[in-house]
PDB file of C-alpha atoms in Angstrom:
ATOM      1  CA  MET A1398     194.249  89.720  83.291  1.00 89.00           C
ATOM      2  CA  GLU A1399     194.311  86.288  81.437  1.00 94.00           C
ATOM      3  CA  LYS A1400     191.276  84.189  81.620  1.00 93.00           C
ATOM      4  CA  VAL A1401     190.960  81.219  80.280  1.00 91.00           C
ATOM      5  CA  LEU A1402     187.101  79.111  80.136  1.00 90.00           C
ATOM      6  CA  CYS A1403     186.493  76.340  83.243  1.00 84.00           C
ATOM      7  CA  GLU A1404     183.544  74.275  81.827  1.00 80.00           C
ATOM      8  CA  GLY A1405     182.169  76.766  79.928  1.00 88.00           C
ATOM      9  CA  THR A1406     182.620  79.833  82.106  1.00 93.00           C
ATOM     10  CA  THR A1407     185.576  82.534  82.095  1.00 97.00           C
ATOM     11  CA  ILE A1408     187.701  82.403  84.973  1.00 97.00           C
ATOM     12  CA  CYS A1409     190.838  86.019  84.890  1.00 98.00           C
ATOM     13  CA  TYR A1410     192.972  85.147  86.882  1.00 98.00           C
ATOM     14  CA  ALA A1411     196.150  87.539  88.366  1.00 98.00           C
ATOM     15  CA  GLU A1412     199.902  85.597  88.173  1.00 98.00           C
ATOM     16  CA  GLN A1413     202.808  87.274  89.624  1.00 98.00           C
ATOM     17  CA  GLY A1414     206.191  85.911  90.653  1.00 98.00           C
ATOM     18  CA  LYS A1415     208.138  82.335  90.493  1.00 94.00           C
ATOM     19  CA  GLY A1416     208.889  78.641  92.881  1.00 95.00           C
ATOM     20  CA  ASP A1417     206.499  76.714  93.973  1.00 96.00           C
ATOM     21  CA  PRO A1418     202.777  77.814  93.102  1.00 98.00           C
ATOM     22  CA  ILE A1419     200.360  79.216  94.981  1.00 98.00           C
ATOM     23  CA  ILE A1420     196.907  80.199  95.249  1.00 98.00           C
ATOM     24  CA  LEU A1421     195.216  82.599  96.759  1.00 99.00           C
ATOM     25  CA  LEU A1422     191.300  82.630  96.685  1.00 99.00           C
ATOM     26  CA  HIS A1423     189.970  86.224  98.173  1.00 98.00           C
ATOM     27  CA  GLY A1424     186.630  86.907 100.096  1.00 98.00           C
ATOM     28  CA  PHE A1425     182.689  86.995  99.248  1.00 98.00           C
ATOM     29  CA  CYS A1426     182.181  90.736  97.576  1.00 98.00           C
ATOM     30  CA  GLY A1427     185.826  89.967  95.977  1.00 98.00           C
ATOM     31  CA  SER A1428     188.449  90.274  93.360  1.00 98.00           C
ATOM     32  CA  SER A1429     191.338  89.140  93.361  1.00 98.00           C
ATOM     33  CA  SER A1430     192.379  93.000  94.088  1.00 98.00           C
ATOM     34  CA  TYR A1431     191.205  92.036  97.343  1.00 98.00           C
ATOM     35  CA  TRP A1432     195.422  90.401  97.670  1.00 98.00           C
ATOM     36  CA  ASP A1433     197.030  93.274  96.418  1.00 98.00           C
ATOM     37  CA  GLU A1434     198.989  94.050  99.311  1.00 98.00           C
ATOM     38  CA  VAL A1435     200.297  90.446  99.772  1.00 98.00           C
ATOM     39  CA  VAL A1436     201.145  89.854  96.545  1.00 98.00           C
ATOM     40  CA  PRO A1437     204.269  91.731  96.360  1.00 98.00           C
ATOM     41  CA  LEU A1438     206.010  90.496  99.500  1.00 98.00           C
ATOM     42  CA  LEU A1439     205.022  87.208  98.641  1.00 98.00           C
ATOM     43  CA  SER A1440     205.823  87.147  94.671  1.00 98.00           C
ATOM     44  CA  PRO A1441     209.273  87.623  95.319  1.00 97.00           C
ATOM     45  CA  SER A1442     209.742  83.874  96.652  1.00 96.00           C
ATOM     46  CA  TYR A1443     206.378  81.727  94.869  1.00 98.00           C
ATOM     47  CA  ARG A1444     204.737  81.588  92.386  1.00 98.00           C
ATOM     48  CA  CYS A1445     200.992  83.741  93.011  1.00 98.00           C
ATOM     49  CA  ILE A1446     197.497  82.732  91.061  1.00 98.00           C
ATOM     50  CA  VAL A1447     195.199  84.675  92.183  1.00 98.00           C
ATOM     51  CA  PRO A1448     191.889  83.920  89.913  1.00 98.00           C
ATOM     52  CA  ASP A1449     188.012  86.546  90.202  1.00 98.00           C
ATOM     53  CA  LEU A1450     185.835  83.731  91.693  1.00 98.00           C
ATOM     54  CA  ARG A1451     183.199  82.769  89.562  1.00 98.00           C
ATOM     55  CA  GLY A1452     180.788  85.482  90.245  1.00 98.00           C
ATOM     56  CA  HIS A1453     182.737  88.013  91.209  1.00 98.00           C
ATOM     57  CA  GLY A1454     185.730  90.649  89.378  1.00 98.00           C
ATOM     58  CA  ARG A1455     185.934  90.402  86.077  1.00 97.00           C
ATOM     59  CA  SER A1456     184.819  86.285  85.767  1.00 98.00           C
ATOM     60  CA  ASP A1457     182.016  85.184  84.297  1.00 98.00           C
ATOM     61  CA  ALA A1458     178.482  85.442  86.920  1.00 97.00           C
ATOM     62  CA  PRO A1459     175.780  83.354  85.604  1.00 97.00           C
ATOM     63  CA  LEU A1460     172.263  83.003  86.960  1.00 96.00           C
ATOM     64  CA  GLY A1461     171.349  81.355  89.290  1.00 96.00           C
ATOM     65  CA  ALA A1462     172.413  79.373  92.701  1.00 96.00           C
ATOM     66  CA  TYR A1463     176.464  78.472  93.025  1.00 97.00           C
ATOM     67  CA  THR A1464     177.563  75.856  94.675  1.00 98.00           C
ATOM     68  CA  ILE A1465     180.732  76.001  97.382  1.00 98.00           C
ATOM     69  CA  ASP A1466     182.109  72.614  95.385  1.00 98.00           C
ATOM     70  CA  GLN A1467     181.124  74.409  91.408  1.00 97.00           C
ATOM     71  CA  MET A1468     183.472  77.501  92.990  1.00 97.00           C
ATOM     72  CA  ALA A1469     186.229  75.408  94.250  1.00 98.00           C
ATOM     73  CA  ASP A1470     186.214  72.844  90.661  1.00 97.00           C
ATOM     74  CA  ASP A1471     186.449  76.370  88.842  1.00 97.00           C
ATOM     75  CA  VAL A1472     190.201  76.678  90.671  1.00 98.00           C
ATOM     76  CA  LEU A1473     190.707  72.663  90.043  1.00 97.00           C
ATOM     77  CA  LYS A1474     190.206  73.799  86.910  1.00 97.00           C
ATOM     78  CA  LEU A1475     192.931  76.401  86.208  1.00 97.00           C
ATOM     79  CA  GLN A1476     195.239  75.229  88.538  1.00 97.00           C
ATOM     80  CA  GLU A1477     195.209  71.726  85.471  1.00 96.00           C
ATOM     81  CA  GLN A1478     195.069  74.000  82.398  1.00 95.00           C
ATOM     82  CA  LEU A1479     198.384  75.840  83.993  1.00 96.00           C
ATOM     83  CA  ASP A1480     199.645  72.598  84.287  1.00 96.00           C
ATOM     84  CA  ILE A1481     199.953  72.913  88.057  1.00 97.00           C
ATOM     85  CA  PRO A1482     200.063  69.170  89.284  1.00 97.00           C
ATOM     86  CA  GLN A1483     199.817  70.587  92.831  1.00 97.00           C
ATOM     87  CA  ALA A1484     199.582  74.369  94.487  1.00 98.00           C
ATOM     88  CA  ALA A1485     199.283  75.364  98.069  1.00 98.00           C
ATOM     89  CA  TRP A1486     195.802  77.105  98.294  1.00 98.00           C
ATOM     90  CA  PHE A1487     194.916  79.972 100.841  1.00 98.00           C
ATOM     91  CA  GLY A1488     191.194  81.095 100.699  1.00 98.00           C
ATOM     92  CA  HIS A1489     189.942  84.469 102.702  1.00 98.00           C
ATOM     93  CA  SER A1490     186.485  84.171 104.506  1.00 98.00           C
ATOM     94  CA  LEU A1491     184.411  82.717 100.569  1.00 98.00           C
ATOM     95  CA  GLY A1492     187.966  81.221  99.383  1.00 98.00           C
ATOM     96  CA  GLY A1493     188.691  79.441 102.593  1.00 98.00           C
ATOM     97  CA  TYR A1494     185.040  77.323 102.172  1.00 98.00           C
ATOM     98  CA  LEU A1495     186.427  76.742  99.005  1.00 98.00           C
ATOM     99  CA  ALA A1496     190.046  74.865 100.004  1.00 98.00           C
ATOM    100  CA  LEU A1497     187.706  73.020 102.591  1.00 98.00           C
ATOM    101  CA  SER A1498     185.941  71.437  99.460  1.00 98.00           C
ATOM    102  CA  ALA A1499     188.989  71.232  97.454  1.00 98.00           C
ATOM    103  CA  VAL A1500     191.068  69.151 100.743  1.00 98.00           C
ATOM    104  CA  GLN A1501     187.694  67.032 101.097  1.00 98.00           C
ATOM    105  CA  ARG A1502     187.589  66.155  97.074  1.00 98.00           C
ATOM    106  CA  HIS A1503     191.351  66.297  95.318  1.00 98.00           C
ATOM    107  CA  ALA A1504     193.745  66.122  98.390  1.00 98.00           C
ATOM    108  CA  GLU A1505     195.748  65.562  95.495  1.00 97.00           C
ATOM    109  CA  ARG A1506     196.171  69.168  94.592  1.00 98.00           C
ATOM    110  CA  LEU A1507     197.218  70.463  97.123  1.00 98.00           C
ATOM    111  CA  THR A1508     201.117  70.793  99.377  1.00 98.00           C
ATOM    112  CA  ALA A1509     199.104  72.653 102.158  1.00 98.00           C
ATOM    113  CA  PHE A1510     196.465  74.899 102.690  1.00 98.00           C
ATOM    114  CA  GLY A1511     194.513  78.287 104.729  1.00 98.00           C
ATOM    115  CA  LEU A1512     192.215  79.191 106.403  1.00 98.00           C
ATOM    116  CA  ILE A1513     192.225  83.241 106.257  1.00 98.00           C
ATOM    117  CA  HIS A1514     189.418  84.366 108.596  1.00 98.00           C
ATOM    118  CA  SER A1515     187.840  81.837 108.133  1.00 98.00           C
ATOM    119  CA  THR A1516     186.275  78.667 108.705  1.00 98.00           C
ATOM    120  CA  ALA A1517     184.747  75.042 108.795  1.00 98.00           C
ATOM    121  CA  TYR A1518     181.458  75.100 109.705  1.00 98.00           C
ATOM    122  CA  ALA A1519     178.567  75.798 108.270  1.00 98.00           C
ATOM    123  CA  ASP A1520     175.797  78.340 108.598  1.00 97.00           C
ATOM    124  CA  THR A1521     173.771  78.562 111.855  1.00 96.00           C
ATOM    125  CA  ASP A1522     170.108  79.335 111.167  1.00 97.00           C
ATOM    126  CA  GLU A1523     171.069  82.803 112.566  1.00 96.00           C
ATOM    127  CA  GLY A1524     173.814  83.311 109.032  1.00 96.00           C
ATOM    128  CA  LYS A1525     171.904  81.579 106.447  1.00 97.00           C
ATOM    129  CA  GLU A1526     168.550  83.968 107.343  1.00 97.00           C
ATOM    130  CA  LYS A1527     171.863  86.418 106.582  1.00 96.00           C
ATOM    131  CA  ARG A1528     172.534  85.038 103.301  1.00 98.00           C
ATOM    132  CA  ASN A1529     168.277  85.197 102.640  1.00 98.00           C
ATOM    133  CA  LYS A1530     168.215  88.943 103.840  1.00 97.00           C
ATOM    134  CA  ALA A1531     171.387  89.816 101.813  1.00 97.00           C
ATOM    135  CA  VAL A1532     169.515  88.074  98.665  1.00 98.00           C
ATOM    136  CA  SER A1533     167.312  90.212  99.309  1.00 98.00           C
ATOM    137  CA  THR A1534     168.735  93.754  99.016  1.00 98.00           C
ATOM    138  CA  ILE A1535     171.268  93.098  96.305  1.00 98.00           C
ATOM    139  CA  GLN A1536     167.383  92.260  94.478  1.00 97.00           C
ATOM    140  CA  THR A1537     165.674  95.075  95.719  1.00 98.00           C
ATOM    141  CA  GLU A1538     168.138  97.699  96.466  1.00 98.00           C
ATOM    142  CA  GLY A1539     171.594  97.062  93.721  1.00 98.00           C
ATOM    143  CA  ILE A1540     174.692  95.866  95.157  1.00 98.00           C
ATOM    144  CA  THR A1541     176.107  99.346  96.053  1.00 98.00           C
ATOM    145  CA  THR A1542     173.833  99.827  98.327  1.00 98.00           C
ATOM    146  CA  PHE A1543     174.665  96.034  99.964  1.00 98.00           C
ATOM    147  CA  VAL A1544     178.452  96.548 100.388  1.00 98.00           C
ATOM    148  CA  ASP A1545     177.955 100.184 101.505  1.00 98.00           C
ATOM    149  CA  GLY A1546     176.216  97.654 104.494  1.00 97.00           C
ATOM    150  CA  LEU A1547     178.456  94.538 104.450  1.00 98.00           C
ATOM    151  CA  VAL A1548     181.714  96.346 104.353  1.00 98.00           C
ATOM    152  CA  PRO A1549     182.298  98.168 107.924  1.00 98.00           C
ATOM    153  CA  GLY A1550     181.570  95.665 110.081  1.00 97.00           C
ATOM    154  CA  LEU A1551     184.796  93.408 108.927  1.00 98.00           C
ATOM    155  CA  PHE A1552     186.741  96.157 109.724  1.00 98.00           C
ATOM    156  CA  ALA A1553     188.561  96.192 113.067  1.00 98.00           C
ATOM    157  CA  PRO A1554     186.056  99.168 115.240  1.00 97.00           C
ATOM    158  CA  ASP A1555     188.971 101.265 115.144  1.00 95.00           C
ATOM    159  CA  HIS A1556     190.382 100.376 111.637  1.00 97.00           C
ATOM    160  CA  VAL A1557     186.762 101.951 110.761  1.00 96.00           C
ATOM    161  CA  GLU A1558     188.410 105.103 110.240  1.00 95.00           C
ATOM    162  CA  SER A1559     191.961 105.114 111.026  1.00 96.00           C
ATOM    163  CA  LEU A1560     192.114 102.768 107.619  1.00 96.00           C
ATOM    164  CA  SER A1561     189.663 104.908 105.754  1.00 97.00           C
ATOM    165  CA  SER A1562     191.414 104.951 102.624  1.00 97.00           C
ATOM    166  CA  GLN A1563     191.623 101.155 102.430  1.00 98.00           C
ATOM    167  CA  LEU A1564     187.263 100.851 104.223  1.00 98.00           C
ATOM    168  CA  LEU A1565     186.846 102.712 100.254  1.00 98.00           C
ATOM    169  CA  LYS A1566     188.982 100.391  98.645  1.00 98.00           C
ATOM    170  CA  VAL A1567     186.937  97.284  99.639  1.00 98.00           C
ATOM    171  CA  LYS A1568     183.926  99.470  98.517  1.00 98.00           C
ATOM    172  CA  GLU A1569     184.895 100.000  95.001  1.00 98.00           C
ATOM    173  CA  ILE A1570     186.307  96.267  94.542  1.00 98.00           C
ATOM    174  CA  GLY A1571     182.781  95.333  95.921  1.00 98.00           C
ATOM    175  CA  TYR A1572     180.782  97.735  93.616  1.00 98.00           C
ATOM    176  CA  LYS A1573     182.069  95.623  91.299  1.00 98.00           C
ATOM    177  CA  THR A1574     180.708  92.030  91.994  1.00 98.00           C
ATOM    178  CA  PRO A1575     178.069  91.252  89.720  1.00 98.00           C
ATOM    179  CA  PRO A1576     174.634  91.478  91.342  1.00 98.00           C
ATOM    180  CA  GLN A1577     173.839  87.498  89.981  1.00 98.00           C
ATOM    181  CA  GLY A1578     176.878  86.896  90.862  1.00 98.00           C
ATOM    182  CA  ALA A1579     176.477  87.940  95.490  1.00 98.00           C
ATOM    183  CA  VAL A1580     173.194  86.592  94.929  1.00 98.00           C
ATOM    184  CA  GLY A1581     174.951  83.316  93.685  1.00 98.00           C
ATOM    185  CA  ALA A1582     177.639  82.410  95.799  1.00 98.00           C
ATOM    186  CA  SER A1583     175.371  83.678  98.903  1.00 98.00           C
ATOM    187  CA  LEU A1584     173.748  80.731  97.773  1.00 98.00           C
ATOM    188  CA  ALA A1585     176.967  78.664  97.722  1.00 98.00           C
ATOM    189  CA  MET A1586     177.906  79.918 101.317  1.00 98.00           C
ATOM    190  CA  ARG A1587     174.368  79.064 102.648  1.00 98.00           C
ATOM    191  CA  GLU A1588     173.864  76.183 101.670  1.00 98.00           C
ATOM    192  CA  ARG A1589     177.852  74.804 102.504  1.00 98.00           C
ATOM    193  CA  THR A1590     178.133  71.501 104.754  1.00 97.00           C
ATOM    194  CA  ASP A1591     180.465  71.660 107.795  1.00 98.00           C
ATOM    195  CA  ARG A1592     183.369  70.358 107.096  1.00 98.00           C
ATOM    196  CA  ARG A1593     185.446  70.111 110.355  1.00 98.00           C
ATOM    197  CA  ASP A1594     185.511  66.660 110.069  1.00 98.00           C
ATOM    198  CA  VAL A1595     187.740  67.481 106.958  1.00 98.00           C
ATOM    199  CA  LEU A1596     189.721  69.908 108.730  1.00 98.00           C
ATOM    200  CA  SER A1597     190.914  67.850 111.614  1.00 97.00           C
ATOM    201  CA  ALA A1598     191.548  64.936 109.193  1.00 97.00           C
ATOM    202  CA  SER A1599     193.410  66.163 106.630  1.00 98.00           C
ATOM    203  CA  ALA A1600     197.221  65.334 106.171  1.00 96.00           C
ATOM    204  CA  LEU A1601     197.654  68.199 104.795  1.00 98.00           C
ATOM    205  CA  PRO A1602     199.685  71.103 107.172  1.00 98.00           C
ATOM    206  CA  ALA A1603     197.494  73.907 107.636  1.00 98.00           C
ATOM    207  CA  LEU A1604     197.755  77.114 108.319  1.00 98.00           C
ATOM    208  CA  LEU A1605     194.247  79.420 110.312  1.00 98.00           C
ATOM    209  CA  VAL A1606     194.348  82.701 110.340  1.00 98.00           C
ATOM    210  CA  ALA A1607     192.190  84.828 112.350  1.00 98.00           C
ATOM    211  CA  GLY A1608     191.737  88.858 113.708  1.00 98.00           C
ATOM    212  CA  GLU A1609     191.483  89.285 116.898  1.00 98.00           C
ATOM    213  CA  GLN A1610     188.786  91.634 116.041  1.00 97.00           C
ATOM    214  CA  ASP A1611     187.063  90.097 113.568  1.00 98.00           C
ATOM    215  CA  GLN A1612     183.474  90.463 113.981  1.00 96.00           C
ATOM    216  CA  ALA A1613     182.353  88.127 111.572  1.00 96.00           C
ATOM    217  CA  VAL A1614     184.530  85.148 112.066  1.00 97.00           C
ATOM    218  CA  PRO A1615     185.318  85.226 115.503  1.00 97.00           C
ATOM    219  CA  PRO A1616     189.023  83.122 116.241  1.00 98.00           C
ATOM    220  CA  ALA A1617     186.324  80.255 117.700  1.00 97.00           C
ATOM    221  CA  ARG A1618     184.862  79.926 114.425  1.00 97.00           C
ATOM    222  CA  THR A1619     188.362  80.015 113.128  1.00 98.00           C
ATOM    223  CA  PHE A1620     190.043  77.463 116.078  1.00 98.00           C
ATOM    224  CA  THR A1621     188.406  74.006 115.146  1.00 97.00           C
ATOM    225  CA  THR A1622     191.229  71.326 115.496  1.00 96.00           C
ATOM    226  CA  ASP A1623     195.140  71.316 117.125  1.00 93.00           C
ATOM    227  CA  ARG A1624     196.372  68.567 115.296  1.00 96.00           C
ATOM    228  CA  ALA A1625     199.435  67.752 113.882  1.00 96.00           C
ATOM    229  CA  GLY A1626     200.197  69.996 111.019  1.00 96.00           C
ATOM    230  CA  VAL A1627     197.921  72.747 112.033  1.00 98.00           C
ATOM    231  CA  THR A1628     199.776  76.274 112.417  1.00 98.00           C
ATOM    232  CA  GLN A1629     197.005  78.488 114.314  1.00 98.00           C
ATOM    233  CA  VAL A1630     197.648  82.180 114.462  1.00 98.00           C
ATOM    234  CA  THR A1631     196.199  84.928 115.580  1.00 98.00           C
ATOM    235  CA  LEU A1632     196.765  88.553 114.285  1.00 98.00           C
ATOM    236  CA  PRO A1633     196.547  91.708 116.666  1.00 97.00           C
ATOM    237  CA  GLU A1634     194.555  94.621 116.293  1.00 94.00           C
ATOM    238  CA  ALA A1635     192.873  93.248 112.700  1.00 98.00           C
ATOM    239  CA  GLY A1636     189.353  92.186 112.167  1.00 98.00           C
ATOM    240  CA  HIS A1637     187.904  89.917 108.691  1.00 98.00           C
ATOM    241  CA  MET A1638     190.033  91.843 106.797  1.00 98.00           C
ATOM    242  CA  SER A1639     194.069  91.288 107.529  1.00 98.00           C
ATOM    243  CA  LEU A1640     194.257  91.735 103.742  1.00 98.00           C
ATOM    244  CA  PHE A1641     194.183  94.904 104.192  1.00 98.00           C
ATOM    245  CA  GLU A1642     194.660  96.330 108.264  1.00 98.00           C
ATOM    246  CA  ALA A1643     197.733  94.028 108.403  1.00 98.00           C
ATOM    247  CA  PRO A1644     198.595  92.994 104.767  1.00 98.00           C
ATOM    248  CA  GLU A1645     202.853  92.784 105.850  1.00 98.00           C
ATOM    249  CA  LEU A1646     201.895  90.798 109.011  1.00 98.00           C
ATOM    250  CA  LEU A1647     199.685  88.643 107.049  1.00 98.00           C
ATOM    251  CA  ALA A1648     202.351  87.794 104.613  1.00 98.00           C
ATOM    252  CA  ASN A1649     204.881  87.194 107.387  1.00 98.00           C
ATOM    253  CA  THR A1650     202.370  84.604 108.496  1.00 98.00           C
ATOM    254  CA  ILE A1651     201.774  82.589 105.116  1.00 98.00           C
ATOM    255  CA  LEU A1652     206.021  83.059 104.098  1.00 98.00           C
ATOM    256  CA  THR A1653     206.794  81.448 107.569  1.00 98.00           C
ATOM    257  CA  PHE A1654     204.206  79.078 107.412  1.00 98.00           C
ATOM    258  CA  LEU A1655     205.614  77.866 103.677  1.00 98.00           C
ATOM    259  CA  GLU A1656     209.447  77.281 104.651  1.00 96.00           C
ATOM    260  CA  GLN A1657     208.372  75.713 107.287  1.00 95.00           C
ATOM    261  CA  ASN A1658     205.884  73.253 105.442  1.00 95.00           C
ATOM    262  CA  LEU A1659     206.565  73.080 102.241  1.00 85.00           C
ATOM    263  CA  LYS A1660     209.954  71.617 103.111  1.00 65.00           C
ATOM    264  CA  ARG A1661     208.395  68.030 103.485  1.00 47.00           C
ATOM    265  CA  TYR A1662     207.262  68.036 100.263  1.00 41.00           C
TER     266      TYR A1662
END
């Protein structure tokens, strides 16, 4: 992996392909490896930039609470250091929150964006309590125990056994998350703001992808606007992890969206 220094924080990233740049952002307790099955399908047509987010993978994991804006700024700095004036951002789950932050504050740096199993809603009170419980579990029982409890619920129920090797890979990626990074990101998600107005008011082309059987972010929480320029896609039988459950279908969905929308720019 390559690395850059973003305001004192080292951010590692992988790069593959040539063409218009797209930035692929992973979810919580993930890494750039979340996109391993998808990038080879996108890179023949696009330059794929795939970072490890702050607190994850091989990137730095500072102590303390993070913010979504701070994590998005890391990616914007990476984009700047790679001399990429504009790029399309696609964020899985946590990565989608970063994409919305960038759209709200630096829309001129994006050509389009996508929320993959993500939402513009803020956490509910129940959701915030789950973040608190996650922090407590990580701090008292360790990242392995937390990831073991987290990952099965991210897959569609039928896939927990039928895609056991993919589920194991997601766990193994999660085990490598620095505990302080998982805590910092949990607190960032807990405190994030509602950005449904950003999603509905943006003039940028937007792709909203939901899994038919996503138990973490049900389709109704992803499809919060049908404004012009928004493409809504439901992936049949997929849960929260189409990057592993249906990578070819997800890649084709992204490619179709880009082919239909980047022509305008």
